[in-house]
PDB file of C-alpha atoms in Angstrom:
ATOM      1  CA  ASP A   1     -33.196  -0.971 -66.230  1.00  0.00           C
ATOM      2  CA  GLY A   2     -36.645   0.190 -65.419  1.00  0.00           C
ATOM      3  CA  GLY A   3     -37.294   1.421 -61.935  1.00  0.00           C
ATOM      4  CA  ILE A   4     -38.483   4.282 -59.648  1.00  0.00           C
ATOM      5  CA  THR A   5     -36.114   7.120 -58.769  1.00  0.00           C
ATOM      6  CA  GLN A   6     -36.630   9.266 -55.853  1.00  0.00           C
ATOM      7  CA  SER A   7     -34.556  12.357 -55.116  1.00  0.00           C
ATOM      8  CA  PRO A   8     -33.084  13.687 -53.050  1.00  0.00           C
ATOM      9  CA  LYS A   9     -32.080  10.861 -50.654  1.00  0.00           C
ATOM     10  CA  TYR A  10     -31.862  13.263 -47.760  1.00  0.00           C
ATOM     11  CA  LEU A  11     -33.659  16.582 -47.421  1.00  0.00           C
ATOM     12  CA  PHE A  12     -33.745  19.241 -44.728  1.00  0.00           C
ATOM     13  CA  ARG A  13     -36.695  21.739 -44.285  1.00  0.00           C
ATOM     14  CA  LYS A  14     -36.744  24.931 -42.398  1.00  0.00           C
ATOM     15  CA  GLU A  15     -39.773  26.096 -40.390  1.00  0.00           C
ATOM     16  CA  GLY A  16     -42.421  27.546 -42.552  1.00  0.00           C
ATOM     17  CA  GLN A  17     -40.898  26.240 -45.887  1.00  0.00           C
ATOM     18  CA  ASN A  18     -42.315  24.036 -48.536  1.00  0.00           C
ATOM     19  CA  VAL A  19     -40.310  21.415 -50.040  1.00  0.00           C
ATOM     20  CA  THR A  20     -40.861  19.107 -53.016  1.00  0.00           C
ATOM     21  CA  LEU A  21     -39.803  15.372 -53.218  1.00  0.00           C
ATOM     22  CA  SER A  22     -39.266  14.069 -56.777  1.00  0.00           C
ATOM     23  CA  CYS A  23     -40.502  10.641 -57.899  1.00  0.00           C
ATOM     24  CA  GLU A  24     -39.914   9.304 -61.534  1.00  0.00           C
ATOM     25  CA  GLN A  25     -40.610   5.946 -62.924  1.00  0.00           C
ATOM     26  CA  ASN A  26     -39.786   4.319 -66.348  1.00  0.00           C
ATOM     27  CA  LEU A  27     -41.849   1.191 -65.822  1.00  0.00           C
ATOM     28  CA  ASN A  28     -44.908   2.527 -67.774  1.00  0.00           C
ATOM     29  CA  HIS A  29     -46.984   2.116 -64.831  1.00  0.00           C
ATOM     30  CA  ASP A  30     -50.425   3.739 -64.576  1.00  0.00           C
ATOM     31  CA  ALA A  31     -50.745   3.982 -60.811  1.00  0.00           C
ATOM     32  CA  MET A  32     -48.223   5.891 -58.430  1.00  0.00           C
ATOM     33  CA  TYR A  33     -48.516   6.196 -54.607  1.00  0.00           C
ATOM     34  CA  TRP A  34     -46.870   8.164 -51.963  1.00  0.00           C
ATOM     35  CA  TYR A  35     -46.329   6.706 -48.470  1.00  0.00           C
ATOM     36  CA  ARG A  36     -44.940   7.954 -45.165  1.00  0.00           C
ATOM     37  CA  GLN A  37     -43.159   5.528 -42.970  1.00  0.00           C
ATOM     38  CA  ASP A  38     -42.519   6.376 -39.313  1.00  0.00           C
ATOM     39  CA  PRO A  39     -40.648   4.101 -36.854  1.00  0.00           C
ATOM     40  CA  GLY A  40     -42.649   1.310 -35.368  1.00  0.00           C
ATOM     41  CA  GLN A  41     -45.602   2.030 -37.774  1.00  0.00           C
ATOM     42  CA  GLY A  42     -46.718   0.683 -41.105  1.00  0.00           C
ATOM     43  CA  LEU A  43     -46.541   2.585 -44.404  1.00  0.00           C
ATOM     44  CA  ARG A  44     -49.390   5.109 -44.285  1.00  0.00           C
ATOM     45  CA  LEU A  45     -50.880   6.364 -47.674  1.00  0.00           C
ATOM     46  CA  ILE A  46     -50.627  10.029 -48.416  1.00  0.00           C
ATOM     47  CA  TYR A  47     -51.870  10.308 -52.034  1.00  0.00           C
ATOM     48  CA  TYR A  48     -52.349   8.008 -55.008  1.00  0.00           C
ATOM     49  CA  SER A  49     -52.844   8.554 -58.553  1.00  0.00           C
ATOM     50  CA  GLN A  50     -54.551   6.037 -61.015  1.00  0.00           C
ATOM     51  CA  ILE A  51     -53.875   8.008 -64.193  1.00  0.00           C
ATOM     52  CA  VAL A  52     -52.367  11.328 -65.530  1.00  0.00           C
ATOM     53  CA  ASN A  53     -54.017  14.407 -64.339  1.00  0.00           C
ATOM     54  CA  ASP A  54     -55.942  12.505 -61.570  1.00  0.00           C
ATOM     55  CA  PHE A  55     -55.078  11.908 -57.978  1.00  0.00           C
ATOM     56  CA  GLN A  56     -56.875  11.064 -54.729  1.00  0.00           C
ATOM     57  CA  LYS A  57     -56.231  11.630 -51.128  1.00  0.00           C
ATOM     58  CA  GLY A  58     -55.112   8.809 -48.971  1.00  0.00           C
ATOM     59  CA  ASP A  59     -55.253   8.531 -45.182  1.00  0.00           C
ATOM     60  CA  ILE A  60     -52.947  11.282 -44.205  1.00  0.00           C
ATOM     61  CA  ALA A  61     -53.165  13.920 -46.925  1.00  0.00           C
ATOM     62  CA  GLU A  62     -53.377  16.939 -44.810  1.00  0.00           C
ATOM     63  CA  GLY A  63     -50.446  19.195 -45.279  1.00  0.00           C
ATOM     64  CA  TYR A  64     -49.223  17.541 -48.424  1.00  0.00           C
ATOM     65  CA  SER A  65     -50.031  18.191 -52.185  1.00  0.00           C
ATOM     66  CA  VAL A  66     -49.164  16.320 -55.362  1.00  0.00           C
ATOM     67  CA  SER A  67     -49.524  16.701 -59.176  1.00  0.00           C
ATOM     68  CA  ARG A  68     -49.519  14.045 -61.915  1.00  0.00           C
ATOM     69  CA  GLU A  69     -48.868  16.062 -65.155  1.00  0.00           C
ATOM     70  CA  LYS A  70     -46.987  13.253 -66.722  1.00  0.00           C
ATOM     71  CA  LYS A  71     -47.351   9.412 -66.444  1.00  0.00           C
ATOM     72  CA  GLU A  72     -43.578   9.209 -65.454  1.00  0.00           C
ATOM     73  CA  SER A  73     -43.715  11.664 -62.574  1.00  0.00           C
ATOM     74  CA  PHE A  74     -45.543  12.090 -59.372  1.00  0.00           C
ATOM     75  CA  PRO A  75     -43.853  14.900 -57.205  1.00  0.00           C
ATOM     76  CA  LEU A  76     -44.952  15.435 -53.609  1.00  0.00           C
ATOM     77  CA  THR A  77     -44.956  18.791 -51.882  1.00  0.00           C
ATOM     78  CA  VAL A  78     -44.651  18.926 -48.156  1.00  0.00           C
ATOM     79  CA  THR A  79     -46.144  22.180 -47.125  1.00  0.00           C
ATOM     80  CA  SER A  80     -45.617  24.305 -44.070  1.00  0.00           C
ATOM     81  CA  ALA A  81     -49.176  23.223 -42.912  1.00  0.00           C
ATOM     82  CA  GLN A  82     -47.607  19.626 -42.177  1.00  0.00           C
ATOM     83  CA  LYS A  83     -46.647  20.132 -38.577  1.00  0.00           C
ATOM     84  CA  ASN A  84     -44.743  16.926 -38.151  1.00  0.00           C
ATOM     85  CA  PRO A  85     -42.998  16.259 -41.427  1.00  0.00           C
ATOM     86  CA  THR A  86     -39.859  14.380 -40.192  1.00  0.00           C
ATOM     87  CA  ALA A  87     -40.262  10.929 -41.795  1.00  0.00           C
ATOM     88  CA  PHE A  88     -39.101   8.533 -44.443  1.00  0.00           C
ATOM     89  CA  TYR A  89     -41.137   9.042 -47.585  1.00  0.00           C
ATOM     90  CA  LEU A  90     -41.682   6.296 -50.069  1.00  0.00           C
ATOM     91  CA  CYS A  91     -42.907   6.580 -53.687  1.00  0.00           C
ATOM     92  CA  ALA A  92     -44.436   3.514 -55.389  1.00  0.00           C
ATOM     93  CA  SER A  93     -46.000   2.513 -58.651  1.00  0.00           C
ATOM     94  CA  SER A  94     -47.984  -0.429 -59.906  1.00  0.00           C
ATOM     95  CA  ILE A  95     -49.296  -1.488 -63.381  1.00  0.00           C
ATOM     96  CA  GLY A  96     -52.895  -0.508 -62.307  1.00  0.00           C
ATOM     97  CA  VAL A  97     -54.630   0.400 -59.127  1.00  0.00           C
ATOM     98  CA  SER A  98     -57.388  -2.236 -59.118  1.00  0.00           C
ATOM     99  CA  GLY A  99     -55.333  -5.236 -60.343  1.00  0.00           C
ATOM    100  CA  ARG A 100     -55.728  -7.859 -57.714  1.00  0.00           C
ATOM    101  CA  ASN A 101     -52.165  -9.322 -57.738  1.00  0.00           C
ATOM    102  CA  GLN A 102     -50.162  -6.318 -58.825  1.00  0.00           C
ATOM    103  CA  PRO A 103     -47.361  -5.610 -56.321  1.00  0.00           C
ATOM    104  CA  GLN A 104     -46.152  -2.114 -55.792  1.00  0.00           C
ATOM    105  CA  HIS A 105     -42.595  -1.203 -56.770  1.00  0.00           C
ATOM    106  CA  PHE A 106     -40.879   1.209 -54.505  1.00  0.00           C
ATOM    107  CA  GLY A 107     -38.232   3.885 -54.842  1.00  0.00           C
ATOM    108  CA  ASP A 108     -35.274   4.093 -52.433  1.00  0.00           C
ATOM    109  CA  GLY A 109     -37.042   6.854 -50.374  1.00  0.00           C
ATOM    110  CA  THR A 110     -36.382  10.412 -49.299  1.00  0.00           C
ATOM    111  CA  ARG A 111     -35.603  11.053 -45.495  1.00  0.00           C
ATOM    112  CA  LEU A 112     -36.919  14.423 -44.495  1.00  0.00           C
ATOM    113  CA  SER A 113     -35.785  16.188 -41.354  1.00  0.00           C
ATOM    114  CA  ILE A 114     -36.636  19.547 -39.805  1.00  0.00           C
ATOM    115  CA  LEU A 115     -33.690  22.092 -39.204  1.00  0.00           C
TER     116      LEU A 115
ATOM    117  CA  GLY B   1     -61.377  -0.705 -37.883  1.00  0.00           C
ATOM    118  CA  GLN B   2     -58.422  -2.072 -40.100  1.00  0.00           C
ATOM    119  CA  ASN B   3     -55.539  -3.538 -38.499  1.00  0.00           C
ATOM    120  CA  ILE B   4     -52.521  -5.628 -39.268  1.00  0.00           C
ATOM    121  CA  ASP B   5     -50.559  -7.328 -36.489  1.00  0.00           C
ATOM    122  CA  GLN B   6     -47.096  -8.596 -36.788  1.00  0.00           C
ATOM    123  CA  PRO B   7     -44.406  -9.355 -34.090  1.00  0.00           C
ATOM    124  CA  THR B   8     -42.030  -6.443 -33.699  1.00  0.00           C
ATOM    125  CA  GLU B   9     -38.791  -8.429 -33.753  1.00  0.00           C
ATOM    126  CA  MET B  10     -37.450 -12.025 -34.212  1.00  0.00           C
ATOM    127  CA  THR B  11     -34.045 -13.545 -33.999  1.00  0.00           C
ATOM    128  CA  ALA B  12     -32.822 -16.752 -35.702  1.00  0.00           C
ATOM    129  CA  THR B  13     -29.839 -18.580 -36.447  1.00  0.00           C
ATOM    130  CA  GLU B  14     -27.997 -18.877 -39.914  1.00  0.00           C
ATOM    131  CA  GLY B  15     -29.230 -22.055 -41.573  1.00  0.00           C
ATOM    132  CA  ALA B  16     -32.444 -22.345 -39.606  1.00  0.00           C
ATOM    133  CA  ILE B  17     -36.126 -21.936 -40.457  1.00  0.00           C
ATOM    134  CA  VAL B  18     -38.299 -18.990 -39.230  1.00  0.00           C
ATOM    135  CA  GLN B  19     -41.955 -18.244 -39.465  1.00  0.00           C
ATOM    136  CA  ILE B  20     -43.210 -14.785 -39.288  1.00  0.00           C
ATOM    137  CA  ASN B  21     -46.965 -14.420 -38.557  1.00  0.00           C
ATOM    138  CA  CYS B  22     -49.389 -11.785 -39.618  1.00  0.00           C
ATOM    139  CA  THR B  23     -53.077 -11.306 -38.634  1.00  0.00           C
ATOM    140  CA  TYR B  24     -55.323  -8.941 -40.272  1.00  0.00           C
ATOM    141  CA  GLN B  25     -58.764  -7.401 -39.898  1.00  0.00           C
ATOM    142  CA  THR B  26     -59.679  -5.273 -43.000  1.00  0.00           C
ATOM    143  CA  SER B  27     -62.637  -4.084 -44.977  1.00  0.00           C
ATOM    144  CA  GLY B  28     -62.730  -6.703 -47.675  1.00  0.00           C
ATOM    145  CA  PHE B  29     -59.971  -8.747 -49.003  1.00  0.00           C
ATOM    146  CA  ASN B  30     -58.315  -8.905 -52.409  1.00  0.00           C
ATOM    147  CA  GLY B  31     -55.025 -10.516 -51.489  1.00  0.00           C
ATOM    148  CA  LEU B  32     -52.000 -10.492 -49.229  1.00  0.00           C
ATOM    149  CA  PHE B  33     -48.567  -9.383 -49.935  1.00  0.00           C
ATOM    150  CA  TRP B  34     -45.245  -9.895 -48.180  1.00  0.00           C
ATOM    151  CA  TYR B  35     -42.371  -7.414 -48.819  1.00  0.00           C
ATOM    152  CA  GLN B  36     -38.736  -7.387 -47.490  1.00  0.00           C
ATOM    153  CA  GLN B  37     -37.178  -4.027 -46.543  1.00  0.00           C
ATOM    154  CA  HIS B  38     -33.514  -3.654 -45.615  1.00  0.00           C
ATOM    155  CA  ALA B  39     -32.716  -0.646 -43.335  1.00  0.00           C
ATOM    156  CA  GLY B  40     -33.046   2.671 -45.335  1.00  0.00           C
ATOM    157  CA  GLU B  41     -34.015   0.938 -48.552  1.00  0.00           C
ATOM    158  CA  ALA B  42     -37.076   0.291 -50.615  1.00  0.00           C
ATOM    159  CA  PRO B  43     -39.402  -2.586 -49.789  1.00  0.00           C
ATOM    160  CA  THR B  44     -39.171  -5.272 -52.382  1.00  0.00           C
ATOM    161  CA  PHE B  45     -42.024  -7.704 -53.324  1.00  0.00           C
ATOM    162  CA  LEU B  46     -41.595 -11.335 -51.989  1.00  0.00           C
ATOM    163  CA  SER B  47     -44.942 -13.115 -52.374  1.00  0.00           C
ATOM    164  CA  TYR B  48     -48.758 -12.791 -52.866  1.00  0.00           C
ATOM    165  CA  ASN B  49     -51.591 -14.905 -51.599  1.00  0.00           C
ATOM    166  CA  VAL B  50     -55.274 -14.561 -52.497  1.00  0.00           C
ATOM    167  CA  LEU B  51     -56.413 -18.136 -52.130  1.00  0.00           C
ATOM    168  CA  ASP B  52     -56.055 -20.319 -49.000  1.00  0.00           C
ATOM    169  CA  GLY B  53     -52.908 -22.390 -48.888  1.00  0.00           C
ATOM    170  CA  LEU B  54     -49.261 -22.277 -49.305  1.00  0.00           C
ATOM    171  CA  GLU B  55     -47.291 -20.614 -52.115  1.00  0.00           C
ATOM    172  CA  GLU B  56     -43.660 -21.551 -52.426  1.00  0.00           C
ATOM    173  CA  LYS B  57     -40.829 -19.632 -54.033  1.00  0.00           C
ATOM    174  CA  GLY B  58     -37.382 -20.941 -53.493  1.00  0.00           C
ATOM    175  CA  ARG B  59     -36.370 -20.447 -49.764  1.00  0.00           C
ATOM    176  CA  PHE B  60     -39.612 -18.394 -49.026  1.00  0.00           C
ATOM    177  CA  SER B  61     -43.075 -19.706 -48.670  1.00  0.00           C
ATOM    178  CA  SER B  62     -46.162 -17.880 -47.788  1.00  0.00           C
ATOM    179  CA  PHE B  63     -49.454 -19.217 -46.197  1.00  0.00           C
ATOM    180  CA  LEU B  64     -52.951 -17.789 -46.109  1.00  0.00           C
ATOM    181  CA  SER B  65     -56.096 -18.649 -44.214  1.00  0.00           C
ATOM    182  CA  ARG B  66     -58.800 -16.063 -45.088  1.00  0.00           C
ATOM    183  CA  SER B  67     -61.361 -17.581 -42.676  1.00  0.00           C
ATOM    184  CA  LYS B  68     -58.824 -17.000 -39.814  1.00  0.00           C
ATOM    185  CA  GLY B  69     -57.491 -13.650 -41.094  1.00  0.00           C
ATOM    186  CA  TYR B  70     -53.902 -15.174 -40.820  1.00  0.00           C
ATOM    187  CA  SER B  71     -50.817 -15.545 -42.960  1.00  0.00           C
ATOM    188  CA  TYR B  72     -47.242 -16.490 -42.289  1.00  0.00           C
ATOM    189  CA  LEU B  73     -44.081 -16.211 -44.165  1.00  0.00           C
ATOM    190  CA  LEU B  74     -41.582 -19.090 -43.887  1.00  0.00           C
ATOM    191  CA  LEU B  75     -37.925 -18.605 -44.523  1.00  0.00           C
ATOM    192  CA  LYS B  76     -35.740 -21.558 -44.798  1.00  0.00           C
ATOM    193  CA  GLU B  77     -32.051 -22.128 -44.836  1.00  0.00           C
ATOM    194  CA  LEU B  78     -31.520 -18.585 -43.356  1.00  0.00           C
ATOM    195  CA  GLN B  79     -28.679 -16.545 -44.611  1.00  0.00           C
ATOM    196  CA  MET B  80     -27.228 -13.447 -43.027  1.00  0.00           C
ATOM    197  CA  LYS B  81     -28.470 -11.304 -45.880  1.00  0.00           C
ATOM    198  CA  ASP B  82     -32.097 -12.112 -44.760  1.00  0.00           C
ATOM    199  CA  SER B  83     -31.670  -9.766 -41.731  1.00  0.00           C
ATOM    200  CA  ALA B  84     -34.315  -7.207 -42.771  1.00  0.00           C
ATOM    201  CA  SER B  85     -37.809  -6.083 -41.902  1.00  0.00           C
ATOM    202  CA  TYR B  86     -40.690  -8.132 -43.477  1.00  0.00           C
ATOM    203  CA  LEU B  87     -43.850  -6.225 -44.248  1.00  0.00           C
ATOM    204  CA  CYS B  88     -47.320  -7.833 -44.338  1.00  0.00           C
ATOM    205  CA  ALA B  89     -49.802  -5.926 -46.508  1.00  0.00           C
ATOM    206  CA  VAL B  90     -53.468  -6.481 -47.347  1.00  0.00           C
ATOM    207  CA  LYS B  91     -55.355  -5.191 -50.402  1.00  0.00           C
ATOM    208  CA  GLY B  92     -58.873  -4.302 -49.373  1.00  0.00           C
ATOM    209  CA  THR B  93     -61.902  -3.520 -51.275  1.00  0.00           C
ATOM    210  CA  GLY B  94     -62.091  -0.530 -53.662  1.00  0.00           C
ATOM    211  CA  GLY B  95     -58.938  -1.849 -55.399  1.00  0.00           C
ATOM    212  CA  PHE B  96     -56.407   0.797 -54.563  1.00  0.00           C
ATOM    213  CA  LYS B  97     -56.100   0.550 -50.783  1.00  0.00           C
ATOM    214  CA  THR B  98     -53.313  -1.539 -49.523  1.00  0.00           C
ATOM    215  CA  ILE B  99     -52.920  -1.581 -45.654  1.00  0.00           C
ATOM    216  CA  PHE B 100     -49.455  -2.172 -44.418  1.00  0.00           C
ATOM    217  CA  GLY B 101     -48.383  -3.711 -41.143  1.00  0.00           C
ATOM    218  CA  ALA B 102     -45.548  -2.156 -39.213  1.00  0.00           C
ATOM    219  CA  GLY B 103     -43.125  -4.948 -40.146  1.00  0.00           C
ATOM    220  CA  THR B 104     -41.205  -7.614 -38.423  1.00  0.00           C
ATOM    221  CA  ARG B 105     -37.394  -6.914 -37.897  1.00  0.00           C
ATOM    222  CA  LEU B 106     -35.632 -10.274 -38.295  1.00  0.00           C
ATOM    223  CA  PHE B 107     -32.046 -10.653 -37.036  1.00  0.00           C
ATOM    224  CA  VAL B 108     -30.032 -13.510 -38.397  1.00  0.00           C
ATOM    225  CA  LYS B 109     -27.158 -14.513 -36.233  1.00  0.00           C
ATOM    226  CA  ALA B 110     -24.226 -16.801 -36.995  1.00  0.00           C
TER     227      ALA B 110
END
């Protein structure tokens, strides 16, 4: 079955440490996204990628980095510069970025906490 | 600024009908999506509206009025499994940008 896989489901970060969240999709989608979800707030876009080897900053990119070396993979690194990283992180993909009626397909999320 | 407003919580009874409203102010409009999200899980796509009017899909219907910046999601014959958060999301201009509301938590009671 096609889908998006995020790992790990739970992740703990020590102060000053970088951590990487994995996101893999086998839907053959061109576009991939990373969102952060905090209680009582909507999903906020961190980074998105329209195609391999290309990515763009979203609304809250500071303290995060991404890469898109393969179509299937879009890992997110939460760096030590991100001062408030505790949140639920969701990865999503869609057929294309600009398609009007293309819904996004989401992974099950990674919950990141600070030790 | 860009903004999407939804009620924070709603409660309804099993077998009843519930309407979840969404109002939006965005830079441009390329469609409105509704997603369902159970606690700790991934959002899943429910419906899409780009033209004014009602879209029906089984027990779920979604309505859009672009002139009013307004949509609603109608859930009929409520079941306990419908207890979840419902996210309203608007795709603005530029193609890529989808703005999400904070979601409405629906509690279905017996």
